Coordinates of C-alpha atoms in Angstrom, one line a residue:
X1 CA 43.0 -21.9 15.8
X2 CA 39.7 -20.4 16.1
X3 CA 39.4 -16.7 13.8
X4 CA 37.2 -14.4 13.2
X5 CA 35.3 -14.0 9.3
X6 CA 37.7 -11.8 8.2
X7 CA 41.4 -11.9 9.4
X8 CA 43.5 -15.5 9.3
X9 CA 47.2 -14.8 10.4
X10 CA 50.0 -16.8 11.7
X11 CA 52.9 -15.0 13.4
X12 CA 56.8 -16.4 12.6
X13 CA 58.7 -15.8 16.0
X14 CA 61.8 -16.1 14.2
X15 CA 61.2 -13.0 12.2
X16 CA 59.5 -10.3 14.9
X17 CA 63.1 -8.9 16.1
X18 CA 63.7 -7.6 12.6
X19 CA 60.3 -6.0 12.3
X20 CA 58.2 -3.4 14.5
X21 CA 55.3 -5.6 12.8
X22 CA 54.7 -9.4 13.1
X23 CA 55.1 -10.7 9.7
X24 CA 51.7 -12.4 8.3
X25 CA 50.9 -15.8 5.7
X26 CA 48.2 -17.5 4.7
X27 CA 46.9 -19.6 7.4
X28 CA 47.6 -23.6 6.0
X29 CA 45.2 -25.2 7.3
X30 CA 41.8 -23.2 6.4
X31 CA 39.7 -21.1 8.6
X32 CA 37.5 -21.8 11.4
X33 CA 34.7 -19.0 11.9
X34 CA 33.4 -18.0 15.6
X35 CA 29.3 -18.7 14.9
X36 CA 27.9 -17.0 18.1
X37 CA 26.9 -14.3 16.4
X38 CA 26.1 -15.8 12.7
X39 CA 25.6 -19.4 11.9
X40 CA 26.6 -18.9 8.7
X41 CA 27.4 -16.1 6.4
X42 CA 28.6 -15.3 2.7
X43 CA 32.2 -14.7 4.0
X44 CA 31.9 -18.2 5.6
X45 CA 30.6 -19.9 2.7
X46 CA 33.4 -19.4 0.4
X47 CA 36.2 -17.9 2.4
X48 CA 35.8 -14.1 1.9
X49 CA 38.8 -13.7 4.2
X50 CA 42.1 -12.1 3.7
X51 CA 43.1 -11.5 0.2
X52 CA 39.4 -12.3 -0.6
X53 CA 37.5 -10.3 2.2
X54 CA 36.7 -7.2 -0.6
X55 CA 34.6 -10.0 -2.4
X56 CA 31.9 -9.1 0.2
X57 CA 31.8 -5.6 -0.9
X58 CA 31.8 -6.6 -4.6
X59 CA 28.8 -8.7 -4.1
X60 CA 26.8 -5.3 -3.1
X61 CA 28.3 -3.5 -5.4
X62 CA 26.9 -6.2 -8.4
X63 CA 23.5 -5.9 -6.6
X64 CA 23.2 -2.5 -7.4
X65 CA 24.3 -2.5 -11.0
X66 CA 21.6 -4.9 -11.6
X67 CA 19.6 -2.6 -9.8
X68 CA 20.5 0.6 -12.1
X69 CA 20.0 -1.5 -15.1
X70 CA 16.8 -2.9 -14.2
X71 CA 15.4 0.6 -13.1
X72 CA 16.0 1.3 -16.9
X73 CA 14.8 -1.8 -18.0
X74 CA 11.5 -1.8 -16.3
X75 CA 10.7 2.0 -16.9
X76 CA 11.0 1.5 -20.9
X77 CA 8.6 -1.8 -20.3
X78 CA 6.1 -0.7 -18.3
X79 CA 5.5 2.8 -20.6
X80 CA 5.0 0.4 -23.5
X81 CA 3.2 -2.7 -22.1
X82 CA 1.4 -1.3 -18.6
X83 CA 2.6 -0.9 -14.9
X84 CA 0.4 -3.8 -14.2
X85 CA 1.9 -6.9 -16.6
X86 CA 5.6 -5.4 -15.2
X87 CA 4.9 -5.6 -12.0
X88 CA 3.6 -9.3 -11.9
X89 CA 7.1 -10.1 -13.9
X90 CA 9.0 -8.3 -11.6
X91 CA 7.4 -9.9 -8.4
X92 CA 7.7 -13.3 -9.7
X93 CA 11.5 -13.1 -11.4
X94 CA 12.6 -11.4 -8.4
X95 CA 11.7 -13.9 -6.2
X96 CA 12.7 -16.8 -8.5
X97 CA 16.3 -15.2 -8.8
X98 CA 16.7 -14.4 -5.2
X99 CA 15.7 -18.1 -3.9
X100 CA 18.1 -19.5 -6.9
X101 CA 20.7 -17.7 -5.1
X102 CA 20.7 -19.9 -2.3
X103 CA 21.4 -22.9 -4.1
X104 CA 24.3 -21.6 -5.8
X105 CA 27.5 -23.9 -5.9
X106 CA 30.2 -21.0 -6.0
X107 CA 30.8 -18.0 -5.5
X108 CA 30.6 -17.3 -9.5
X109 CA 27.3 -18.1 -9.2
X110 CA 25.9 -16.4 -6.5
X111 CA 27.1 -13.1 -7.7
X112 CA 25.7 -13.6 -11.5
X113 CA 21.8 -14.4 -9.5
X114 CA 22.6 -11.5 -7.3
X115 CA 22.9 -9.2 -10.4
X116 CA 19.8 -10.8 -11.7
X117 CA 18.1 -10.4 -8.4
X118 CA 18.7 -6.4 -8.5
X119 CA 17.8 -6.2 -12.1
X120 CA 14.0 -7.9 -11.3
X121 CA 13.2 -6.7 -8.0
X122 CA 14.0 -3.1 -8.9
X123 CA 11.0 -3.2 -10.9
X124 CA 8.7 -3.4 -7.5
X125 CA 10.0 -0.3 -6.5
X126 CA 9.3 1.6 -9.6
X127 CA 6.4 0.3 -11.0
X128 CA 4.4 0.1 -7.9
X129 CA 5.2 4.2 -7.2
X130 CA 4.0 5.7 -10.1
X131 CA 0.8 3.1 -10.2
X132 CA 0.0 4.5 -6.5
X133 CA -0.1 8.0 -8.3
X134 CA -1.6 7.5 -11.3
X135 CA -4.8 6.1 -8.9
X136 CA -5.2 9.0 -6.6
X137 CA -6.9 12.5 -6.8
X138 CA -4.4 15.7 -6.4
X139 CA -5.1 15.8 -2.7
X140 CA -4.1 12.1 -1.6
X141 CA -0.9 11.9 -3.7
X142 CA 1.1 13.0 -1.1
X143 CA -0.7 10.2 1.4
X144 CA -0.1 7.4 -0.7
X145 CA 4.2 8.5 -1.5
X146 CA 4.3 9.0 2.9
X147 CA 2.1 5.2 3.2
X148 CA 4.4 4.2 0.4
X149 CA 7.9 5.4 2.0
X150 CA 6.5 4.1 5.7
X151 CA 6.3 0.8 4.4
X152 CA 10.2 1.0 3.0
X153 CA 10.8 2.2 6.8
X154 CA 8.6 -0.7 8.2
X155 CA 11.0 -3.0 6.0
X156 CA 14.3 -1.6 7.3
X157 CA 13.4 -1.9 10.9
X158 CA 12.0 -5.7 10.3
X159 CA 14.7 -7.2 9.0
X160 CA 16.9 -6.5 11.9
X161 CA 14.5 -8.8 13.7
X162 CA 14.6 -11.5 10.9
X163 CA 18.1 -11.1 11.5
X164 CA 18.2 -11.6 14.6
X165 CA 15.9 -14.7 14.7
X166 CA 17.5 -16.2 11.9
X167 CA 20.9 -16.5 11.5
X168 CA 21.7 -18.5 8.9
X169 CA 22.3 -16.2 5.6
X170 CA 19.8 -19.0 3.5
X171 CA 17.2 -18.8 5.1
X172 CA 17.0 -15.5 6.0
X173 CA 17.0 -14.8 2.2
X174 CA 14.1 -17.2 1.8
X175 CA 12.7 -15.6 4.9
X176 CA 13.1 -12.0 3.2
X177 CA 11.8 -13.0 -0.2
X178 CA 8.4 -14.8 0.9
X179 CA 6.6 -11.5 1.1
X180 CA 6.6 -11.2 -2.4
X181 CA 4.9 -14.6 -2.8
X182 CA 1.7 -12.7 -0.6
X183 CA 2.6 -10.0 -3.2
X184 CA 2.0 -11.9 -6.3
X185 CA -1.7 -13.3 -5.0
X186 CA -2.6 -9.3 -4.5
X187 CA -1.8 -8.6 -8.0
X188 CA -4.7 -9.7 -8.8
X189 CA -6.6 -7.4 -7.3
X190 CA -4.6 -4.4 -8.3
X191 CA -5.9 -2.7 -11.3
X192 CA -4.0 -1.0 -14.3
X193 CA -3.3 2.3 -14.7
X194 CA -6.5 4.4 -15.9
X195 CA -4.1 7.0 -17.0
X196 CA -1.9 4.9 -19.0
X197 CA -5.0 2.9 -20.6
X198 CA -6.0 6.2 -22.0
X199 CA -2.6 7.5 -23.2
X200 CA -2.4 4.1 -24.6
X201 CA -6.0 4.4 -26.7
X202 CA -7.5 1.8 -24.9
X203 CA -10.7 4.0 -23.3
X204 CA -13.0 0.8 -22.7
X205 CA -10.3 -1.0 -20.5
X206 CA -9.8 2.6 -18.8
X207 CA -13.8 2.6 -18.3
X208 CA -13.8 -0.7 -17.0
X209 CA -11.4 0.3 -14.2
X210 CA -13.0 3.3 -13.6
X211 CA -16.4 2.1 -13.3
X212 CA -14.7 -0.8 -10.3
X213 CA -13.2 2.4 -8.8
X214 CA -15.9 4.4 -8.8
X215 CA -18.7 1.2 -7.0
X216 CA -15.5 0.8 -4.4
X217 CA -15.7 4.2 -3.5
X218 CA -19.6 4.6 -4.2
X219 CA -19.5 7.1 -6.5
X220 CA -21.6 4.8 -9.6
X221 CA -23.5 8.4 -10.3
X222 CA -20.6 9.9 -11.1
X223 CA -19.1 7.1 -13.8
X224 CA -22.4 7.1 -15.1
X225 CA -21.9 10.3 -16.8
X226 CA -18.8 9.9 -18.1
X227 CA -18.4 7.3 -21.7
X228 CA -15.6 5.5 -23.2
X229 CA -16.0 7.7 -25.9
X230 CA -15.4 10.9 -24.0
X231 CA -11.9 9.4 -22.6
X232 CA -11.0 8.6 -26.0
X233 CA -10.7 12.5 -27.0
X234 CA -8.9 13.3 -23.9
X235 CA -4.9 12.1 -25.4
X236 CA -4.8 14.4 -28.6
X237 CA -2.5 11.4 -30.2
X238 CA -5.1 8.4 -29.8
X239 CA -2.3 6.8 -28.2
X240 CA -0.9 5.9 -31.1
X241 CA 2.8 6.1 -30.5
X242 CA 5.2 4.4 -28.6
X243 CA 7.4 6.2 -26.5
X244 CA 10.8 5.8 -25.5
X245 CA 13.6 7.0 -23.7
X246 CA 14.6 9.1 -26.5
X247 CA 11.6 11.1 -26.4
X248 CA 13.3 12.7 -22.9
X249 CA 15.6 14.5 -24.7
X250 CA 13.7 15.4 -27.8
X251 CA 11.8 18.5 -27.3
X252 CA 13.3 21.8 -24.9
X253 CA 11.3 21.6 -21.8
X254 CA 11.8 17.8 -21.4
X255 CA 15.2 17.9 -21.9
X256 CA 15.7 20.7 -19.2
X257 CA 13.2 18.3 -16.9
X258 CA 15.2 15.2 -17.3
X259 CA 18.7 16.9 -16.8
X260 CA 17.4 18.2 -13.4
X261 CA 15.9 15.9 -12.0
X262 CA 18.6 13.4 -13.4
X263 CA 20.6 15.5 -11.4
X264 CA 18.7 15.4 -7.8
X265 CA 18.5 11.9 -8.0
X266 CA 22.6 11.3 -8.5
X267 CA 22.6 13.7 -5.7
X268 CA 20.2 12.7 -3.5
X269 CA 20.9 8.9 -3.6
X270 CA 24.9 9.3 -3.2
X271 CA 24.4 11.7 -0.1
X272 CA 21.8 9.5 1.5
X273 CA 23.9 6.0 1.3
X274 CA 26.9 8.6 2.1
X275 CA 25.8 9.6 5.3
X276 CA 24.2 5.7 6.2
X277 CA 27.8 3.7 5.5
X278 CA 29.5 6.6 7.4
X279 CA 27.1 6.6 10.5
X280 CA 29.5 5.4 13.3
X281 CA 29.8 5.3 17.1
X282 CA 26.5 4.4 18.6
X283 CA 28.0 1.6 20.4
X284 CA 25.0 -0.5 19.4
X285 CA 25.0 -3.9 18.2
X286 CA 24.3 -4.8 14.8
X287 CA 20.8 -5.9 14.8
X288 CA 19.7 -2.9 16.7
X289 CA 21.6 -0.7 14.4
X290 CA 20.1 -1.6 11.7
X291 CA 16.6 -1.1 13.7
X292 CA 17.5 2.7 14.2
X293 CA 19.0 3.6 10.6
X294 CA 15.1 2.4 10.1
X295 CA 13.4 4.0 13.0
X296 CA 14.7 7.7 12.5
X297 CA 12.7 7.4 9.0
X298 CA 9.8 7.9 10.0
X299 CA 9.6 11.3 11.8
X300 CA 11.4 12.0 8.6
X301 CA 8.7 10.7 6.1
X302 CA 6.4 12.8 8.4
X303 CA 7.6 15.8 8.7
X304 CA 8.0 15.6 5.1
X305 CA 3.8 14.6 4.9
X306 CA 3.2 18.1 6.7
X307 CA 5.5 20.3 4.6
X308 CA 4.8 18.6 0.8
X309 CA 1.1 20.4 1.8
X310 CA 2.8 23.4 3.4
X311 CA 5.4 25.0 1.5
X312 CA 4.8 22.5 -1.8
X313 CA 7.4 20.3 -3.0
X314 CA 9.9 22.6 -4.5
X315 CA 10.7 24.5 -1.3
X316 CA 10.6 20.9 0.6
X317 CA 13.1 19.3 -1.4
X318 CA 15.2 22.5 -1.7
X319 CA 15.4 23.2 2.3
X320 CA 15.9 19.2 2.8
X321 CA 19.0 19.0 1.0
X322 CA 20.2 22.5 1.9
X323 CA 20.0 21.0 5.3
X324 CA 21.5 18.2 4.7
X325 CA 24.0 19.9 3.3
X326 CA 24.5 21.8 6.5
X327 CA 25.0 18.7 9.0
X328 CA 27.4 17.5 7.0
X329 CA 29.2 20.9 7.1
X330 CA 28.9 21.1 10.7
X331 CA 30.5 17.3 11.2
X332 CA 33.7 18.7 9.3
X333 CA 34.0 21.3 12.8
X334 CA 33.5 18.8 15.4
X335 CA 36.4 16.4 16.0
X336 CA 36.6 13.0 15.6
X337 CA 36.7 12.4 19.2
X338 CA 33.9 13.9 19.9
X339 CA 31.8 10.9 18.8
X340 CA 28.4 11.8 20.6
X341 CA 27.9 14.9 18.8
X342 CA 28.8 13.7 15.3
X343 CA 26.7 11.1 15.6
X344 CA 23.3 13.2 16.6
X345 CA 24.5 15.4 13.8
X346 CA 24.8 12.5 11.0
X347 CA 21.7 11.2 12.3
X348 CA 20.2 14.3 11.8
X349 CA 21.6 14.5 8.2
X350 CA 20.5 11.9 7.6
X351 CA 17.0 12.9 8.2
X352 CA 17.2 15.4 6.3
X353 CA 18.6 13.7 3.0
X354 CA 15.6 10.8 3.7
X355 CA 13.1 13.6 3.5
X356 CA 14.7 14.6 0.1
X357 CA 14.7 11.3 -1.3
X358 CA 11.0 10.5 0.2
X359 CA 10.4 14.1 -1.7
X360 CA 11.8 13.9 -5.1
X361 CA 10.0 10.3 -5.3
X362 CA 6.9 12.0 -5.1
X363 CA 8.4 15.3 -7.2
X364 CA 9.3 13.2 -10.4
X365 CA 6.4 11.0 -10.7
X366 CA 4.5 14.7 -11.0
X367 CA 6.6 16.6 -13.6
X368 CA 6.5 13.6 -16.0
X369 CA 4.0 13.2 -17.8
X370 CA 1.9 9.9 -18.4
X371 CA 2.8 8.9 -21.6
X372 CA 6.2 9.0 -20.6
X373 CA 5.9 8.7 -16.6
X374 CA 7.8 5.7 -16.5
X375 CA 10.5 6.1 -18.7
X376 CA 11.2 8.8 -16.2
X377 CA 11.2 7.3 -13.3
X378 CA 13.4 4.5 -14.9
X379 CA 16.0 7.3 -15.8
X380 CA 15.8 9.0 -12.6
X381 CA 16.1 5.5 -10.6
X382 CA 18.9 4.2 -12.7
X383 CA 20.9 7.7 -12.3
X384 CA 19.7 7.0 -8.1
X385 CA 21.5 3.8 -8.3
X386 CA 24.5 5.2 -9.6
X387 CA 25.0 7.8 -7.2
X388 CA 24.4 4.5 -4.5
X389 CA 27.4 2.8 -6.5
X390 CA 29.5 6.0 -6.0
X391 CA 29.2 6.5 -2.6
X392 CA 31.2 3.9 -1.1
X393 CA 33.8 5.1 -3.1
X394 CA 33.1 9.0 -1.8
X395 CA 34.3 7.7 1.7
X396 CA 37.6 5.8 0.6
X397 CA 38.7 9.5 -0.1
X398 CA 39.0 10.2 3.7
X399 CA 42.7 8.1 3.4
X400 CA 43.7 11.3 1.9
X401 CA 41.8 13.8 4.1
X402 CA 40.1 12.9 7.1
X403 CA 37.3 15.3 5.8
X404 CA 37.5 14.5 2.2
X405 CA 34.0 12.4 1.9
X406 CA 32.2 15.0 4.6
X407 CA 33.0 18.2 2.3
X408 CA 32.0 16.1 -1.1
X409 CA 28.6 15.1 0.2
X410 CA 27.9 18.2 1.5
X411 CA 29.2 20.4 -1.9
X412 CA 26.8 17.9 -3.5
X413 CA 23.8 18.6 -1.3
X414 CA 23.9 22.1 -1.7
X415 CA 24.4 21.8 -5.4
X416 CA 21.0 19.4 -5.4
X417 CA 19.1 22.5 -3.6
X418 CA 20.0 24.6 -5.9
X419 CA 19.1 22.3 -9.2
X420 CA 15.5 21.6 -7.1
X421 CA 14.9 25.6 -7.1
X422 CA 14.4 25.0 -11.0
X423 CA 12.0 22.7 -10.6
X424 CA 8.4 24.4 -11.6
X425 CA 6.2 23.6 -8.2
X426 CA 3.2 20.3 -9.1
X427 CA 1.6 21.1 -5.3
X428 CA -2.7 21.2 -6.2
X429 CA -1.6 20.7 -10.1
X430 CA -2.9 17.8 -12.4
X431 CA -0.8 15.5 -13.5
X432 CA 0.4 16.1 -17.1
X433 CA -0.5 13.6 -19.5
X434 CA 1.1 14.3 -22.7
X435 CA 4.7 15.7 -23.8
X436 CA 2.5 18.7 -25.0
X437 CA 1.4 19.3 -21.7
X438 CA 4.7 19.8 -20.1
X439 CA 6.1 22.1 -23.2
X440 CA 3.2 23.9 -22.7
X441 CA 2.3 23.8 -26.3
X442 CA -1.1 21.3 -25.6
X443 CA -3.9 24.0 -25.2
X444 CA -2.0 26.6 -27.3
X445 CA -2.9 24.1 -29.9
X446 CA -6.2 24.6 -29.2
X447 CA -6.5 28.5 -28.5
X448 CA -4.6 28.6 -32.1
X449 CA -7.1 26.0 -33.8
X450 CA -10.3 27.9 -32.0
X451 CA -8.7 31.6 -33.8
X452 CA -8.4 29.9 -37.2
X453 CA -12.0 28.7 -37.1
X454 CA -13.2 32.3 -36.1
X455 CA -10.7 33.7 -39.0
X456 CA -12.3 31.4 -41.4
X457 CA -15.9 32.2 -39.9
X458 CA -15.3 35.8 -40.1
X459 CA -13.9 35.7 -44.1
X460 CA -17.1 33.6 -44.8
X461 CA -19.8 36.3 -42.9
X462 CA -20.6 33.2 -40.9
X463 CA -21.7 34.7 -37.4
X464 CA -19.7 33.5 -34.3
X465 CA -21.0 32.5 -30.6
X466 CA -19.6 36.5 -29.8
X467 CA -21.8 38.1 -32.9

């Protein structure tokens, strides 16, 4: 008997009168898998058939939990130790868990590596953003999130050809995970953060960097001005402290920041992985539908280039979800049958809630500031993954209501636009470098240290730059 992956069945003739359904039991003899279209497969390896199929789904569902723990993980790490140390570990234990994987003996196994895989590789991701950032002037930060989110789009539409060449689920892994070897021989070109150096009191490293950046671009007359000393005075702490997650919470304004933007993320993530598990009906194969979920990225992620310089981020962010929010509020109107017409108006949602994520990447690396940049992107990712790990779970509720999932995802994209709204706008700002900074209490200090001095000046008859 020749079955597909996923059903094994073996009618009893005796029993059909009785029944408006043929009865079903374990098939006795184990399974035999139709290969034309994979050569071999998870669900193939270890029987994820029948009462075991939902194992397949449990697999991607550990993935992501070790990716929501290692977004945290790697956040805390690289704040305290540098984005360029984290990002060699998570290049080279991401790829030494992922090609484990394919060696494992059981089932057990392979999902324990899996977890691991998500928790190390989520560190690329990351890491790597707010290092692209932290090197760029205020007018190329929105180049280097698009070049950034292109390649993610580039990714998506390769592997369906990876897929398609290679069919067996081993060596596509291995095929998928040898970029990051190329990866790891880069590294050693890519320099550290000069921000973080700084925040971090180490001015001479930050120099040293600066001064490679500055003969790159052939600007040597301008380092030449500028001393170690000088970027030594320009974090009021010396860099002194270590910084944690706690240290979100701690003072007002970061507090507010972190619950907002905690907020667009959970949002954001679950309505984007919403709409691309429910995309249905284009009659396509797999390997080409996985090419398009890719391909409709990119007028996405440039549409989003021209408005971030536009209307500013705020507004972007804002109108992408709000219109997110409307195509999935339209798709609730058109009947099911009508297949053609919710599909152009998922993909368009879909659009629209990649724009939001491609935004608020670029948003929250922004309003944090550097001394705790990564911590923040580590919170915001790990609340991301979780709204990834709820949305599967969004679309069971359509057994209850054929329309459940559709109004859920939309309520929640319309709730993200509003949050965004209360986001201050970072378009033509500078980064913020210190908690102070963002409270807004930095240069008060200042103003209320330059008043003292003239109060002191002025009880002494000592005359002043205004006498």
């Amino acid at each position: 008997m020749r079955l597909c992956p996923h059903e094994s069945f073996v009618i009893q003739p005796h029993l059909q009168k009785n029944s408006s359904e043929p009865p079903v039991v374990q098939c006795q003899n184990g399974w035999e898998y139709d290969n034309s279209t994979f050569i071999s497969t998870l669900a193939t390896q270890w029987d994820l058939v029948c009462d075991n199929k939902g194992m397949s789904k449990a697999v991607t569902t550990i993935f992501f939990v070790g990716v929501m723990f290692g977004a945290a993980f790697f956040g805390g790490m690289s704040d305290r130790f540098g984005r360029k140390p984290m990002l060699l570990v998570s290049y080279i234990s991401g790829m030494a868990f992922t090609l484990a994987s394919i060696f494992s003996s059981s089932f057990i196994m392979f999902a324990v590596l899996r977890f691991f895989s998500g928790f190390t590789i989520t560190g690329i991701v990351t890491v790597s953003t707010v290092l692209n950032v932290e090197w760029v002037d205020i007018q190329h930060r929105r180049l280097v999130c698009i070049i950034d989110s292109m390649a993610w789009a580039f990714g998506s539409t390769s592997l369906s050809l990876f897929a398609f060449c290679i069919r067996d689920w081993r060596w596509l892994t291995v095929a998928i995970t040898s970029p990051l070897l190329l990866s790891t021989v880069l590294w050693w070109w890519v320099p550290e953060s000069a921000r973080w150096l700084i925040a971090n009191g180490r001015p001479e490293k930050a120099h040293y960097y600066l001064h490679r950046c500055a003969v790159m671009n052939r600007k040597e007359e301008v380092i030449s001005r500028i001393k170690p000393e000088a970027l030594a005075i320009i974090v009021q702490d010396g860099g002194k402290k270590n910084y944690s997650y706690l240290d979100l919470v701690r003072t007002p304004k970061m507090r507010r920041l972190a619950l907002l933007t905690g907020i667009i993320w959970f949002c954001v993530a679950t309505i984007t992985y919403g709409i691309g598990l429910n995309i249905t009906g284009f009659g396509l194969n797999i390997y080409l539908t996985q090419f398009v979920y890719g391909a409709i990225e990119v007028p996405s992620k440039l549409m989003v280039y021209y408005l971030l310089e536009k209307i500013g981020r705020r507004k972007t962010e804002a109108g992408a979800q709000f219109l997110a929010g409307i195509s999935l509020m339209i798709n609730i109107f058109i009947p099911k049958d009508q297949w053609v017409g919710r599909t152009v108006v998922a993909v368009l949602g879909k659009g629209f809630a990649v724009a939001a994520f491609c935004t608020i990447l670029l948003y929250s690396s922004e309003l944090y500031p550097t001394v705790l940049r990564q911590n923040g992107m580590g919170y915001n990712s790990f609340l991301g993954r979780l709204g990834v790990s709820v949305a599967p779970l969004v679309l069971l509720l359509d057994s209850f209501w054929g329309h459940f999932s559709q109004t859920i995802l939309c309520s929640v994209a319309l709730i993200a636009s509003v949050v965004a709204w209360q986001l201050p706008e970072t378009r033509d700002q500078c980064l913020p470098e210190t908690i102070e900074d963002v409270e807004g209490t930095g240069k008060n200090l200042i103003k209320d240290h330059d008043k003292q001095e003239d109060k002191e000046k002025m009880t002494t008859n000592e005359p002043t730059e205004d006498h």
